Short mmCIF file of C-alpha atoms and ligand atoms in Angstrom, two decimals:
data_model
loop_
_atom_site.label_atom_id
_atom_site.label_comp_id
_atom_site.label_asym_id
_atom_site.label_seq_id
_atom_site.Cartn_x
_atom_site.Cartn_y
_atom_site.Cartn_z
CA MET A 25 10.65 -18.37 -0.79
CA ALA A 26 11.55 -14.89 0.39
CA GLN A 27 11.27 -13.99 4.03
CA ARG A 28 7.74 -12.52 4.65
CA TYR A 29 7.62 -9.87 7.42
CA VAL A 30 4.29 -9.35 8.99
CA ARG A 31 2.63 -7.30 11.72
CA VAL A 32 -0.13 -9.04 13.81
CA GLN A 33 -2.45 -8.42 16.70
CA THR A 34 -2.91 -11.05 19.22
CA LEU A 35 -6.33 -11.94 20.81
CA ASP A 36 -5.37 -9.83 23.86
CA GLY A 37 -4.76 -6.82 21.68
CA LYS A 38 -0.96 -6.77 21.60
CA ILE A 39 0.76 -5.95 18.38
CA PHE A 40 3.93 -7.63 17.21
CA TYR A 41 6.16 -7.58 14.19
CA GLY A 42 7.36 -11.02 13.13
CA LEU A 43 8.43 -13.46 10.44
CA LEU A 44 5.65 -15.57 8.83
CA GLN A 45 6.41 -19.32 8.76
CA ILE A 46 5.17 -21.80 6.13
CA ASP A 47 2.63 -23.07 8.68
CA ARG A 48 1.26 -19.52 9.25
CA ARG A 49 2.76 -19.26 12.75
CA VAL A 50 4.54 -16.13 13.39
CA GLN A 51 7.97 -15.87 15.01
CA VAL A 52 8.07 -12.68 16.88
CA LEU A 53 10.57 -9.90 16.52
CA ASP A 54 11.41 -7.56 19.35
CA ALA A 55 11.04 -4.43 17.27
CA PRO A 56 10.06 -3.61 13.68
CA PRO A 57 12.55 -5.38 11.36
CA TRP A 58 13.62 -2.00 9.84
CA MET A 59 14.43 -0.87 13.41
CA LYS A 60 16.85 -3.80 13.77
CA GLY A 61 14.23 -6.03 15.42
CA GLN A 62 15.73 -9.42 16.41
CA LEU A 63 13.91 -12.66 16.45
CA THR A 64 12.76 -13.82 19.91
CA ASP A 65 11.85 -17.35 21.04
CA ARG A 66 8.10 -16.42 21.00
CA VAL A 67 6.00 -18.08 18.32
CA ILE A 68 2.34 -17.18 17.83
CA ASP A 69 -0.07 -19.87 16.53
CA ALA A 70 -2.14 -19.14 13.35
CA GLU A 71 -5.40 -19.24 15.42
CA SER A 72 -4.06 -16.68 17.85
CA TYR A 73 -3.58 -13.59 15.84
CA GLN A 74 -5.11 -11.25 13.33
CA ALA A 75 -2.96 -10.04 10.44
CA LEU A 76 -2.58 -6.25 10.34
CA ALA A 77 -1.12 -4.12 7.55
CA PRO A 78 2.66 -4.89 7.62
CA CYS A 79 3.68 -1.44 8.79
CA ALA A 80 2.13 1.62 10.49
CA PRO A 81 3.40 4.64 8.43
CA SER A 82 3.58 8.15 9.80
CA LYS A 83 2.67 9.13 6.28
CA ILE A 84 1.94 7.64 2.87
CA VAL A 85 3.61 9.50 0.05
CA ALA A 86 1.99 8.60 -3.32
CA VAL A 87 2.98 9.36 -6.86
CA GLY A 88 0.46 10.17 -9.67
CA LYS A 89 0.78 9.16 -13.31
CA ASN A 90 4.01 7.23 -12.99
CA TYR A 91 3.18 4.87 -15.84
CA ALA A 92 2.94 6.37 -19.28
CA ASN A 93 -0.06 4.26 -20.29
CA HIS A 94 -2.02 5.32 -17.20
CA ALA A 95 -1.35 9.01 -17.85
CA ALA A 96 -2.59 8.46 -21.39
CA GLU A 97 -5.80 6.79 -20.22
CA MET A 98 -6.41 9.85 -17.90
CA GLY A 99 -5.93 12.07 -20.96
CA THR A 100 -2.91 13.83 -19.53
CA PRO A 101 0.79 13.89 -20.34
CA VAL A 102 3.42 12.13 -18.26
CA PRO A 103 4.54 14.68 -15.55
CA GLN A 104 8.04 16.21 -16.12
CA GLU A 105 8.84 15.41 -12.52
CA PRO A 106 7.15 13.11 -9.97
CA LEU A 107 3.63 14.35 -8.99
CA LEU A 108 3.30 13.85 -5.26
CA PHE A 109 0.28 13.65 -3.00
CA LEU A 110 -0.39 12.31 0.50
CA LYS A 111 -2.76 9.71 1.91
CA PRO A 112 -3.43 9.94 5.62
CA PRO A 113 -2.29 6.86 7.77
CA THR A 114 -5.99 6.36 8.69
CA THR A 115 -6.57 5.12 5.14
CA VAL A 116 -4.53 1.88 5.74
CA ILE A 117 -6.41 -1.46 6.16
CA ALA A 118 -5.09 -5.00 6.10
CA MET A 119 -5.54 -7.80 3.71
CA GLU A 120 -9.19 -9.13 3.80
CA ALA A 121 -10.36 -5.92 5.53
CA GLU A 122 -13.10 -4.10 3.64
CA VAL A 123 -13.00 -0.90 1.60
CA VAL A 124 -15.99 1.24 2.66
CA TYR A 125 -17.63 2.97 -0.26
CA PRO A 126 -18.33 6.55 0.75
CA SER A 127 -21.78 7.97 0.15
CA GLU A 128 -20.14 11.17 -1.20
CA SER A 129 -18.90 9.53 -4.37
CA GLN A 130 -20.47 7.93 -7.39
CA GLN A 131 -17.24 6.67 -8.89
CA VAL A 132 -14.63 4.86 -6.76
CA ASP A 133 -11.67 3.34 -8.63
CA TYR A 134 -9.04 0.64 -7.68
CA GLU A 135 -5.34 1.38 -8.43
CA GLY A 136 -2.95 -1.64 -8.05
CA GLU A 137 0.49 -0.35 -6.94
CA LEU A 138 3.93 -1.45 -5.68
CA ALA A 139 4.53 0.03 -2.23
CA LEU A 140 7.98 0.79 -0.85
CA VAL A 141 8.60 0.52 2.90
CA ILE A 142 11.19 2.97 4.16
CA GLY A 143 13.73 1.58 6.61
CA ASP A 144 15.79 4.51 7.64
CA ARG A 145 15.37 8.19 8.19
CA CYS A 146 15.82 9.74 4.69
CA SER A 147 16.37 13.47 4.00
CA HIS A 148 18.02 15.05 0.91
CA CYS A 149 19.14 11.67 -0.22
CA THR A 150 20.68 11.09 -3.67
CA PRO A 151 19.07 8.18 -5.68
CA GLU A 152 22.12 5.96 -4.62
CA GLU A 153 21.49 6.76 -0.93
CA ALA A 154 17.80 6.44 -1.38
CA HIS A 155 18.10 2.95 -2.72
CA SER A 156 19.61 1.73 0.59
CA LYS A 157 16.80 3.48 2.51
CA ILE A 158 14.16 1.28 0.89
CA TRP A 159 13.85 -1.57 3.33
CA GLY A 160 11.31 -3.68 1.49
CA TYR A 161 8.34 -3.93 -0.83
CA THR A 162 4.69 -4.68 -0.40
CA ILE A 163 1.38 -4.24 -2.33
CA ALA A 164 -1.16 -1.41 -2.18
CA ASN A 165 -4.51 -0.43 -3.55
CA ASP A 166 -4.61 3.36 -4.03
CA VAL A 167 -8.42 3.62 -3.86
CA THR A 168 -9.60 6.80 -5.35
CA ALA A 169 -12.97 8.68 -5.57
CA ARG A 170 -12.39 9.65 -9.20
CA ASP A 171 -15.37 11.98 -9.37
CA LEU A 172 -14.25 13.92 -6.30
CA GLN A 173 -10.64 13.99 -7.61
CA ARG A 174 -12.00 15.78 -10.70
CA LYS A 175 -14.39 18.03 -8.80
CA ASP A 176 -11.98 19.20 -6.10
CA GLY A 177 -8.94 20.08 -8.20
CA GLN A 178 -6.73 18.69 -5.51
CA TRP A 179 -6.72 15.16 -4.22
CA THR A 180 -7.01 15.20 -0.44
CA ARG A 181 -10.63 14.08 -0.24
CA ALA A 182 -10.63 11.77 -3.25
CA LYS A 183 -7.51 9.81 -1.85
CA GLY A 184 -8.22 10.27 1.82
CA PHE A 185 -11.34 8.41 2.88
CA ASP A 186 -10.86 5.82 5.70
CA THR A 187 -10.02 2.32 4.19
CA PHE A 188 -8.80 3.78 0.93
CA CYS A 189 -5.31 2.16 1.25
CA PRO A 190 -5.39 -1.68 1.49
CA LEU A 191 -1.73 -2.48 2.20
CA GLY A 192 0.08 -5.88 2.61
CA PRO A 193 -0.10 -8.69 3.19
CA TRP A 194 3.57 -8.71 4.16
CA VAL A 195 6.90 -7.06 3.37
CA VAL A 196 9.69 -8.79 1.37
CA ARG A 197 13.25 -7.36 1.17
CA GLU A 198 13.94 -7.75 -2.56
CA ILE A 199 11.96 -7.57 -5.72
CA ASN A 200 12.95 -8.42 -9.34
CA PRO A 201 13.11 -5.10 -11.30
CA GLY A 202 10.99 -6.76 -14.02
CA ALA A 203 8.35 -8.14 -11.68
CA ARG A 204 4.71 -8.20 -13.06
CA LEU A 205 1.91 -6.29 -11.25
CA GLN A 206 -1.55 -7.59 -12.06
CA THR A 207 -4.97 -6.62 -10.80
CA PHE A 208 -8.12 -8.70 -10.99
CA LEU A 209 -11.68 -7.37 -10.33
CA ASN A 210 -13.92 -10.27 -9.30
CA ASP A 211 -11.31 -12.61 -10.87
CA GLN A 212 -11.30 -10.75 -14.27
CA PRO A 213 -7.80 -9.40 -15.30
CA VAL A 214 -7.93 -5.57 -15.51
CA GLN A 215 -4.28 -4.32 -15.02
CA SER A 216 -0.99 -5.90 -16.11
CA ALA A 217 2.38 -4.28 -16.33
CA ALA A 218 5.97 -4.72 -15.41
CA ILE A 219 7.02 -2.50 -12.56
CA SER A 220 10.10 -1.55 -14.76
CA GLU A 221 7.56 0.48 -16.89
CA MET A 222 7.54 3.12 -14.19
CA VAL A 223 8.55 6.56 -15.42
CA PHE A 224 10.42 7.43 -12.27
CA PRO A 225 11.83 4.30 -10.59
CA PRO A 226 11.83 3.72 -6.75
CA ASP A 227 15.25 5.19 -5.91
CA VAL A 228 14.47 8.38 -7.92
CA LEU A 229 11.02 8.81 -6.18
CA VAL A 230 12.52 8.32 -2.74
CA SER A 231 15.32 10.75 -3.41
CA TYR A 232 12.77 13.29 -4.94
CA ILE A 233 10.48 13.02 -1.99
CA SER A 234 13.36 13.27 0.54
CA ARG A 235 14.19 16.65 -0.71
CA VAL A 236 10.68 17.74 0.29
CA MET A 237 9.97 15.95 3.46
CA THR A 238 11.89 13.66 5.73
CA LEU A 239 10.86 9.98 5.31
CA LEU A 240 10.78 8.04 8.54
CA PRO A 241 11.19 4.36 9.18
CA GLY A 242 7.91 2.49 8.40
CA ASP A 243 6.80 5.26 6.08
CA VAL A 244 5.23 4.07 2.76
CA VAL A 245 5.74 5.27 -0.82
CA LEU A 246 3.08 4.29 -3.36
CA THR A 247 4.77 4.24 -6.78
CA GLY A 248 1.88 4.82 -9.12
CA THR A 249 -0.62 2.56 -11.05
CA PRO A 250 -0.38 1.22 -14.67
CA ALA A 251 -3.25 1.51 -17.24
CA GLY A 252 -6.50 -0.29 -16.74
CA VAL A 253 -7.93 1.51 -13.67
CA GLY A 254 -11.69 1.11 -13.35
CA ALA A 255 -14.62 1.53 -11.05
CA ILE A 256 -15.55 -0.72 -8.08
CA GLY A 257 -18.91 -1.13 -6.49
CA VAL A 258 -20.22 -2.65 -3.25
CA GLY A 259 -19.75 -6.38 -3.24
CA ASP A 260 -16.65 -6.27 -5.60
CA ARG A 261 -13.43 -8.03 -4.85
CA VAL A 262 -10.07 -6.58 -5.92
CA ARG A 263 -7.06 -8.78 -5.93
CA ILE A 264 -3.65 -7.24 -6.70
CA GLU A 265 -0.72 -9.59 -7.39
CA ILE A 266 3.01 -8.74 -7.64
CA GLU A 267 5.38 -11.37 -8.72
CA GLY A 268 7.81 -12.18 -5.86
CA ILE A 269 5.49 -10.71 -3.10
CA GLY A 270 2.11 -12.42 -3.30
CA TYR A 271 -1.34 -10.91 -3.59
CA LEU A 272 -3.52 -8.45 -1.67
CA GLU A 273 -7.30 -8.99 -1.81
CA ASN A 274 -10.05 -6.82 -0.35
CA SER A 275 -13.78 -6.48 -0.93
CA VAL A 276 -15.96 -3.43 -0.96
CA ILE A 277 -18.87 -2.63 1.45
CA ALA A 278 -21.42 0.00 1.79
CA ARG A 279 -20.98 2.47 4.52
CA THR A 280 -23.32 1.84 7.48
CA VAL A 281 -24.31 4.90 9.48
CA ALA A 282 -23.30 4.69 13.12
CA PRO A 283 -26.03 5.33 15.65
CA GLN A 284 -24.62 8.64 16.79
CA GLU A 285 -24.46 9.88 13.20
CA SER A 286 -28.09 9.00 12.45
CA GLN A 287 -29.42 11.10 15.35
CA THR A 288 -31.05 14.28 14.08
MG1 MG B 501 -2.25 5.87 -7.47
#
């Protein structure tokens, strides 16, 4: 099995990067693995930590309509060059954390995606250079308020709600170029594609993005979703599997109003 790189928080609130063992204990690294973190002697027992998203990106750069069959279901052509947008880092949640359904939207969709984790500062890279800047791979759900995406004309609000980027559960170094991505909504299969069906492959995406903005270690690139996107509701469970990585599962809850917000 591939090495699984995780990020965890111990009961006293400290955050560590580490290697997940078969018995779910975590062997601690002294820095993020993409910052040349080395294994230490410290091992954290499975009962003594909470799993976090596997990295803490300064930004999440996402790509729209990067599978031809998804562009078609949206009723739009495949873009001539990658279509970029940003998700704020505050959208990120871990495996098993809950997506909060915003009261502003009547249609929130799941989007299962392969996520790239950048390992090295990357500016104006060629695709060949970009390939070596991709440290590893994980799974993401690019949760989208579809009605607000249509209404606003640009995507900041639709893609940017807190909890709208489930990410994880861990990072692996390698992925088979033909690996299959599958999404299940309440155990029903809804998306299935090979990641090789992407219009612009990972090295081309990273190169393209790096000519616009410098990618930093730990940054995340979302590579787009295949056909089969659909709506989620409160109580639903979304599970995204990518062959060679594992699966990411999250459920959806209603937004509860905090006491200070309910004051009039
Ligand atoms: Mg997407």
